[in-house]
Short mmCIF file of C-alpha atoms in Angstrom, two decimals:
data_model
loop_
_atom_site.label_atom_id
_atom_site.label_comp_id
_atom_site.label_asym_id
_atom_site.label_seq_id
_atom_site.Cartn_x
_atom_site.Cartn_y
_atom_site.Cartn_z
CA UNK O 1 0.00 0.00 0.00
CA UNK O 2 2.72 2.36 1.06
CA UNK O 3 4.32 1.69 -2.33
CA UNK O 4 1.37 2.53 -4.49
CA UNK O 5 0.32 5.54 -2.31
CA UNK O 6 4.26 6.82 -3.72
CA UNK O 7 3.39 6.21 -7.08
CA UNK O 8 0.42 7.89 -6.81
CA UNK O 9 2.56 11.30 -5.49
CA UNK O 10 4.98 10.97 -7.77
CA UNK O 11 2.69 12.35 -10.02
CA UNK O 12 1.16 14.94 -8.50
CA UNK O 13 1.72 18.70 -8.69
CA UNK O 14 0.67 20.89 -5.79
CA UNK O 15 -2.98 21.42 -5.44
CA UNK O 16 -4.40 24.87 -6.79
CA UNK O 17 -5.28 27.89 -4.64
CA UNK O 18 -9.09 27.23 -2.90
CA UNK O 19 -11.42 29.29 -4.95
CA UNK O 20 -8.86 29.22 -8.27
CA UNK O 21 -11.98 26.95 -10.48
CA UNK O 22 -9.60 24.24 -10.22
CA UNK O 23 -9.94 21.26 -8.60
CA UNK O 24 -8.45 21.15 -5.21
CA UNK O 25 -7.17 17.71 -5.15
CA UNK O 26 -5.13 16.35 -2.48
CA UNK O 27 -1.80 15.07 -2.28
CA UNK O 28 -2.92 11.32 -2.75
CA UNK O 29 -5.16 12.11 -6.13
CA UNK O 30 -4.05 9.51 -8.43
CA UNK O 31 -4.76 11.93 -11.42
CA UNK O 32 -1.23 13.16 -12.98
CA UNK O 33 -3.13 16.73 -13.62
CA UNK O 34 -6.14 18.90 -11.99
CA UNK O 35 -9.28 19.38 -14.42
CA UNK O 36 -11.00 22.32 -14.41
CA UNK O 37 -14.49 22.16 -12.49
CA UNK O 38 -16.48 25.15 -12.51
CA UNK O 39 -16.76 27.12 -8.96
CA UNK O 40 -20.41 27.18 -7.99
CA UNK O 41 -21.93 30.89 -7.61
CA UNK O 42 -24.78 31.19 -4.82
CA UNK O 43 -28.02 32.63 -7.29
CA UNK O 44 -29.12 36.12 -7.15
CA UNK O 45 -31.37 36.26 -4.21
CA UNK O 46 -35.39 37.16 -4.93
CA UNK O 47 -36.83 40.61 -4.09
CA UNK O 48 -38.73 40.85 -0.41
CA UNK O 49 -42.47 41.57 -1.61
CA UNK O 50 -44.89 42.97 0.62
CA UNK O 51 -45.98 40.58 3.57
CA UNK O 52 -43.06 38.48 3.10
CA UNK O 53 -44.14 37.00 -0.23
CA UNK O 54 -41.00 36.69 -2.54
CA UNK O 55 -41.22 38.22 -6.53
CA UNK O 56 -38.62 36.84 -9.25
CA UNK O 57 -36.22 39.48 -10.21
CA UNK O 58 -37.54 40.97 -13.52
CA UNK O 59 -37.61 44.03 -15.14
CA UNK O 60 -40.69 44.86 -17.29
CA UNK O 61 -39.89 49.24 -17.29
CA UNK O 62 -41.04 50.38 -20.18
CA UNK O 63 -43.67 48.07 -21.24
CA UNK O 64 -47.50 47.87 -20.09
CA UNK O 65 -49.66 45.10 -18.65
CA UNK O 66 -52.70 44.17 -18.46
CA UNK O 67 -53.99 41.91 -15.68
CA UNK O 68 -58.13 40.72 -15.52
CA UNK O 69 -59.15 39.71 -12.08
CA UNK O 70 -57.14 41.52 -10.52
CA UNK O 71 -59.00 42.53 -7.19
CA UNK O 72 -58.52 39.76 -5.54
CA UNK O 73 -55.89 36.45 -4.94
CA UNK O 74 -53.73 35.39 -8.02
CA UNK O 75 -54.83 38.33 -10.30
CA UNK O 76 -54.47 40.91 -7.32
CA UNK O 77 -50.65 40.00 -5.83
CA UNK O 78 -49.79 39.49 -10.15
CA UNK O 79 -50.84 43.24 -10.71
CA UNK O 80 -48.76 44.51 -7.11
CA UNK O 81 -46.04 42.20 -8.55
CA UNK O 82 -45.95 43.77 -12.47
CA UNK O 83 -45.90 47.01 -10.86
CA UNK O 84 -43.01 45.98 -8.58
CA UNK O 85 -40.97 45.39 -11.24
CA UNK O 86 -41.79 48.32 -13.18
CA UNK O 87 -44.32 47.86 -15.77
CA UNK O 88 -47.47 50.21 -15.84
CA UNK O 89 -50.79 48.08 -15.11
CA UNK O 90 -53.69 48.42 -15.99
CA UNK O 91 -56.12 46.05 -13.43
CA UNK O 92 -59.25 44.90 -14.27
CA UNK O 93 -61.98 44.28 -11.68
CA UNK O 94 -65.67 43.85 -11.15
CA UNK O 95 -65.50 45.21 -7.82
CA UNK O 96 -64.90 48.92 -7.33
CA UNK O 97 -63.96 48.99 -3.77
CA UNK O 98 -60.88 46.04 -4.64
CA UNK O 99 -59.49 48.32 -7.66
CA UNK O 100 -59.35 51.21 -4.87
CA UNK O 101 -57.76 49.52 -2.39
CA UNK O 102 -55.16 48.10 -4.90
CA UNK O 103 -54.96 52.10 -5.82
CA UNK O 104 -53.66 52.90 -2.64
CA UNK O 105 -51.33 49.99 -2.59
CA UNK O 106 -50.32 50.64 -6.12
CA UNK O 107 -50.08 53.71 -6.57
CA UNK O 108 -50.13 54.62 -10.75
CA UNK O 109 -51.61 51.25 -11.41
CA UNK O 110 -55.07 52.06 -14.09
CA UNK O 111 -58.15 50.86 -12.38
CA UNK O 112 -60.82 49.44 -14.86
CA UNK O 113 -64.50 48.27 -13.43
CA UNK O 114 -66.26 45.97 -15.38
CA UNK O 115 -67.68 42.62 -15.63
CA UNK O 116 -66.29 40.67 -18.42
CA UNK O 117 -68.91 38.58 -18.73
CA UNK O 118 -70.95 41.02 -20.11
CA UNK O 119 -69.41 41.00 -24.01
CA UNK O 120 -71.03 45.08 -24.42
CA UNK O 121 -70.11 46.30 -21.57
CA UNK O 122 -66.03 45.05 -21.88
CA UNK O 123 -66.21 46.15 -25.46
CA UNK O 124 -67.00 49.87 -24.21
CA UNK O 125 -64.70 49.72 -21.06
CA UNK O 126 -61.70 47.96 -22.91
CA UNK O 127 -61.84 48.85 -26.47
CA UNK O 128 -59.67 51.95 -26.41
CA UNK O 129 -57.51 50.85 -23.76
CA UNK O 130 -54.30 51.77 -25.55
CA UNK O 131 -51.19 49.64 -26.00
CA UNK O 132 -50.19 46.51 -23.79
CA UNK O 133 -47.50 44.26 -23.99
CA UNK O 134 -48.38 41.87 -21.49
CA UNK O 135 -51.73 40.50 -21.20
CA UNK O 136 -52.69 38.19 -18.16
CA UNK O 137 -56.39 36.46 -17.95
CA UNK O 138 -56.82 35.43 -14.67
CA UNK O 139 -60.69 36.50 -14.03
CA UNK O 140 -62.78 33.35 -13.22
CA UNK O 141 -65.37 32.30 -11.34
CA UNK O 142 -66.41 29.14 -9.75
CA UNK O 143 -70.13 27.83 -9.43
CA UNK O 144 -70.12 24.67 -7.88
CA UNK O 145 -73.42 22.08 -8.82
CA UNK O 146 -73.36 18.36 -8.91
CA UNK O 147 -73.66 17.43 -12.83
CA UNK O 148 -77.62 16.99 -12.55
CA UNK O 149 -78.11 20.42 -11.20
CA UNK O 150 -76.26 22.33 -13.49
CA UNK O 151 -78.32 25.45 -14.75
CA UNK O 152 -78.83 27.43 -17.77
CA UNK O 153 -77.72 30.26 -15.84
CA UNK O 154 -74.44 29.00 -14.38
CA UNK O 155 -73.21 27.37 -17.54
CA UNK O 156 -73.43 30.31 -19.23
CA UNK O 157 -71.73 32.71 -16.28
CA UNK O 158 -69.36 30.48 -16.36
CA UNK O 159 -68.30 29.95 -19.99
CA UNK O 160 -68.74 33.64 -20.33
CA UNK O 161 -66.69 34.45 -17.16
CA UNK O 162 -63.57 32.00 -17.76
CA UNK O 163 -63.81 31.10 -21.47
CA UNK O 164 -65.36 34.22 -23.69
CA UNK O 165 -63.50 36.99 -21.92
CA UNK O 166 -60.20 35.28 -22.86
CA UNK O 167 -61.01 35.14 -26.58
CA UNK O 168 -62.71 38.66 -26.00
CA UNK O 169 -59.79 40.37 -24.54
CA UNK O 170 -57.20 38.40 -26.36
CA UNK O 171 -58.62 39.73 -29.79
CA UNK O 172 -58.84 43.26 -27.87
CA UNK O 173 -55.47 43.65 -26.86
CA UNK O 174 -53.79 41.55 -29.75
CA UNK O 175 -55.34 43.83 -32.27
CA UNK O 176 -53.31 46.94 -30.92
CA UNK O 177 -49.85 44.65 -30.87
CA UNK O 178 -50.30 43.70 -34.77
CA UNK O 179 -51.03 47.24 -35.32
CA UNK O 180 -48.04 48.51 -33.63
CA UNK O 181 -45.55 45.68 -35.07
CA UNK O 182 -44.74 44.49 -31.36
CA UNK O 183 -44.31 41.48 -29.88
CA UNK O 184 -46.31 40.59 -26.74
CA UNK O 185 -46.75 37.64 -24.49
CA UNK O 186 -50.21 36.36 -23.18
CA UNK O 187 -50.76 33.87 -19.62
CA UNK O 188 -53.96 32.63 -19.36
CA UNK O 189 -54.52 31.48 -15.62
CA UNK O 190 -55.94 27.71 -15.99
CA UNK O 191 -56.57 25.42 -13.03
CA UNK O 192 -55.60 21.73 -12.50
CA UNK O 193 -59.27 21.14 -13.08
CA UNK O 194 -58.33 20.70 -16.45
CA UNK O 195 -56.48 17.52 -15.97
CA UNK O 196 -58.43 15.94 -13.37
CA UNK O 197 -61.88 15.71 -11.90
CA UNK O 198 -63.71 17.57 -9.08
CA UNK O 199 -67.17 16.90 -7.36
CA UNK O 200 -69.44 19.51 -8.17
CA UNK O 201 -67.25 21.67 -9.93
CA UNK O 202 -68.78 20.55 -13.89
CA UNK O 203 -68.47 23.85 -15.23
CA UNK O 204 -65.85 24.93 -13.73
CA UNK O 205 -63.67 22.07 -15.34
CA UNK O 206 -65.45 22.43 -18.14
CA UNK O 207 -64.11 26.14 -18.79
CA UNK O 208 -60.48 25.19 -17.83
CA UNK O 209 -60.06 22.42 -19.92
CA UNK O 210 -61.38 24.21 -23.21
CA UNK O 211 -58.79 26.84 -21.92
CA UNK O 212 -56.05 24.29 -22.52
CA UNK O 213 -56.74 23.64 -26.63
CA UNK O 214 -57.57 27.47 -26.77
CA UNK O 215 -53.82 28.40 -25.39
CA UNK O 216 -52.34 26.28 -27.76
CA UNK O 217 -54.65 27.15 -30.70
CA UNK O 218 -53.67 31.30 -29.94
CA UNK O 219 -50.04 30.39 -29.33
CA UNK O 220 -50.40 28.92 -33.09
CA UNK O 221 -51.97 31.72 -34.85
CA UNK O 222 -50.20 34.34 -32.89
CA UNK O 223 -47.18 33.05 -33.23
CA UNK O 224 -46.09 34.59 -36.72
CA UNK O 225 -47.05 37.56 -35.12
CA UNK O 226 -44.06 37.33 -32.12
CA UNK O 227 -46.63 36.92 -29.83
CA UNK O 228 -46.25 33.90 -27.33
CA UNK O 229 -49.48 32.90 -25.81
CA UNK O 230 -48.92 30.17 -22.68
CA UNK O 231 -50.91 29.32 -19.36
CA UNK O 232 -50.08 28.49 -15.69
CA UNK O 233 -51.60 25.05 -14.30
CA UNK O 234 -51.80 26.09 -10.43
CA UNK O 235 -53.43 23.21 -7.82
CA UNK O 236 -56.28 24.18 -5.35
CA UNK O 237 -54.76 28.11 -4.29
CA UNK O 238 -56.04 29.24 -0.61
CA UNK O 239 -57.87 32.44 -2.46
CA UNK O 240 -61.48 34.05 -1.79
CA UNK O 241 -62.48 32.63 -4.91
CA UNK O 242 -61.97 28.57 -3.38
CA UNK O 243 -62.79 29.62 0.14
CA UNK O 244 -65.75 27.44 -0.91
CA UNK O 245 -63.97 24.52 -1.47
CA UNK O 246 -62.23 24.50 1.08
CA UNK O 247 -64.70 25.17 3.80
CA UNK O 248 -65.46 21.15 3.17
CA UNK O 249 -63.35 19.23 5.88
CA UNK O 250 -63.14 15.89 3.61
CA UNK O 251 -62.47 17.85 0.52
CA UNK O 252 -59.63 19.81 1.82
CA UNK O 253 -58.02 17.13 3.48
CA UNK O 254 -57.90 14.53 0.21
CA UNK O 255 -56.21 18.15 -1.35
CA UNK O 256 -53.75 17.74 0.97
CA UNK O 257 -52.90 14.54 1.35
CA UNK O 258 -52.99 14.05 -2.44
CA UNK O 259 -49.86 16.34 -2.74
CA UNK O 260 -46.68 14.96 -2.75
CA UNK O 261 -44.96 17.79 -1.43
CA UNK O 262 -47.54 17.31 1.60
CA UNK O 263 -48.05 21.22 0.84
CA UNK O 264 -50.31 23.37 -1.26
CA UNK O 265 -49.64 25.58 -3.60
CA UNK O 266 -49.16 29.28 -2.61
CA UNK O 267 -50.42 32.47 -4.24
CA UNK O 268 -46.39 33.33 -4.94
CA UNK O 269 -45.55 30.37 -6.80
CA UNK O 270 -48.23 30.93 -9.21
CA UNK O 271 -47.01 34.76 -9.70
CA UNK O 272 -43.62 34.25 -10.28
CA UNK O 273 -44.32 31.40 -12.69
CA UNK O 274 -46.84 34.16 -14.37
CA UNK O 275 -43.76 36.10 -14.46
CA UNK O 276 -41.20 33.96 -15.83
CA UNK O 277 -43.82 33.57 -18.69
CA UNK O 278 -44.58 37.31 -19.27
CA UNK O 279 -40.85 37.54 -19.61
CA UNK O 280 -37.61 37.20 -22.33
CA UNK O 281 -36.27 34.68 -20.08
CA UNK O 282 -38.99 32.07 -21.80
CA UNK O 283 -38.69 33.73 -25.14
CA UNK O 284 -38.57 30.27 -26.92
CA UNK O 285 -41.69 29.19 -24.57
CA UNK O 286 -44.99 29.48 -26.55
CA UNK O 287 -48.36 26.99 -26.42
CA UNK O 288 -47.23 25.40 -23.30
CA UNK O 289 -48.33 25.18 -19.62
CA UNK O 290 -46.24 24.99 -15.98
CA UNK O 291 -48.17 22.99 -13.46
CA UNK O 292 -47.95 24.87 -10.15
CA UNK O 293 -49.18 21.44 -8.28
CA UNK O 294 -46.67 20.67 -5.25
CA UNK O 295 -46.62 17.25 -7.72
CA UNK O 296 -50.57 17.51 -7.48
CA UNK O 297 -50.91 15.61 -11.10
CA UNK O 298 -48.23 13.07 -10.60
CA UNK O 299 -49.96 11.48 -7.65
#
């Protein structure tokens, strides 16, 4: 042993300074030379958002977004995130006293009342809403009916809530990026509903998963146009909007338990993946969906 640990030395050459990108080998390496290994830099921490929550590191100055739903949960802390990182917003709300609060909190950010599932009405309140870059449809709603008690009424809220305003003020805010020669990127907020089935929640599902051949079918026809169209695939998200859902016990707990990362989503992780999207840094990203699931759809 003695006389093979010698060999080994013979051919050794002192090891490099610590931190030089060589290896550091020591004096008993049997390799005759040090390869070069790359030196491991810590990443670029995220920025501190209000309340703790933590917003990806992007710069949208210069360019202007437009956000639909955005008085309360997802759509609300995606707005206050946009305008963190410079971008001019313009929010879009049914309820007044949310787009004032998110005023004061925001201060610059456009307020825009309307209900989008009225086709007239979002024509007159969003047809000269000027240029946008960014376009994020996140207004939904959720009307939850077992199958045999689904009504006229709620089918057609909720198709013209979650489905028709996305075609609606796609073609709206598309229109003004052809004009102008731009490119442009479009999320549309879709729901794991898509993939997989919920009591009570028919119409619901129904609107997401038609969501999922519509993203790809814009990313498609926009895409000539430089205009990347994609969605984000969040799991049940503690919002007002699924305080519903989760005010059932049973329910709540088979959410749980059914994620692998024994956690649920948070409202965060879906905005920064919104981000990442909206952004150059997925420039080559277009038709395509991130699951924000805690490993929701793999279980």
């Amino acid at each position: 042993m003695e006389l093979l640990a010698g060999t080994f030395r013979q051919g050794m050459r002192e090891p490099p300074l610590e931190g030089s990108g060589l290896c550091p080998a020591p004096s008993w390496c049997p390799r005759p030379t040090c390869l070069p290994r790359p030196i491991k830099r810590p990443s670029p921490p995220l920025a501190a958002g209000e309340a703790g929550v933590r917003i990806m590191q992007l710069n949208f100055s210069g360019l202007r977004a437009l956000v639909t739903g955005a008085g309360k949960g997802i759509g609300r802390d995606t707005a206050k995130a946009l305008h963190a990182s410079g971008a001019r917003v313009v929010a879009v709300s049914r309820t007044h006293a949310d787009l004032v609060s998110l005023s004061k909190e925001c201060p610059g950010v456009e307020p825009v009342c309307v209900d989008l599932g009225d086709w007239e009405a979002t024509e007159q309140a969003l047809g000269s809403v000027g240029p946008v870059d960014l376009l994020v449809n996140n207004a939904a709603v959720v009307l939850m009916q077992p199958f045999l008690e689904v009504t006229k009424e709620a089918f057609d809220r909720s198709f013209n809530v979650n489905l028709r305003s996305v075609i609606q003020v796609s073609q709206i805010v598309v229109r003004g990026m052809i004009d102008r020669g731009v490119p442009g990127s479009i999320v549309n907020v879709s729901s794991i509903a898509a993939h997989v089935t919920f009591p009570n929640l028919v119409t619901y599902i129904s609107t997401k998963s038609a969501m999922t051949m519509l993203t790809k079918a814009m990313a498609m026809e926009l895409g000539p146009h430089k205009i990347r169209v994609n969605s984000v695939i969040p799991s049940m998200v503690q919002t007002a909007m699924t305080r519903k859902i989760f005010s059932d016990p049973e329910l709540s707990w088979k959410l749980k338990e059914r994620h692998p990362l024994r956690k649920l989503a948070e409202v965060e992780d879906v905005v920064n993946s919104i981000l990442f999207l909206l952004s150059d840094r997925s420039a080559s990203t277009s038709g395509s969906g991130i699951f924000v699931d805690a490993g929701y759809l793999a279980s």
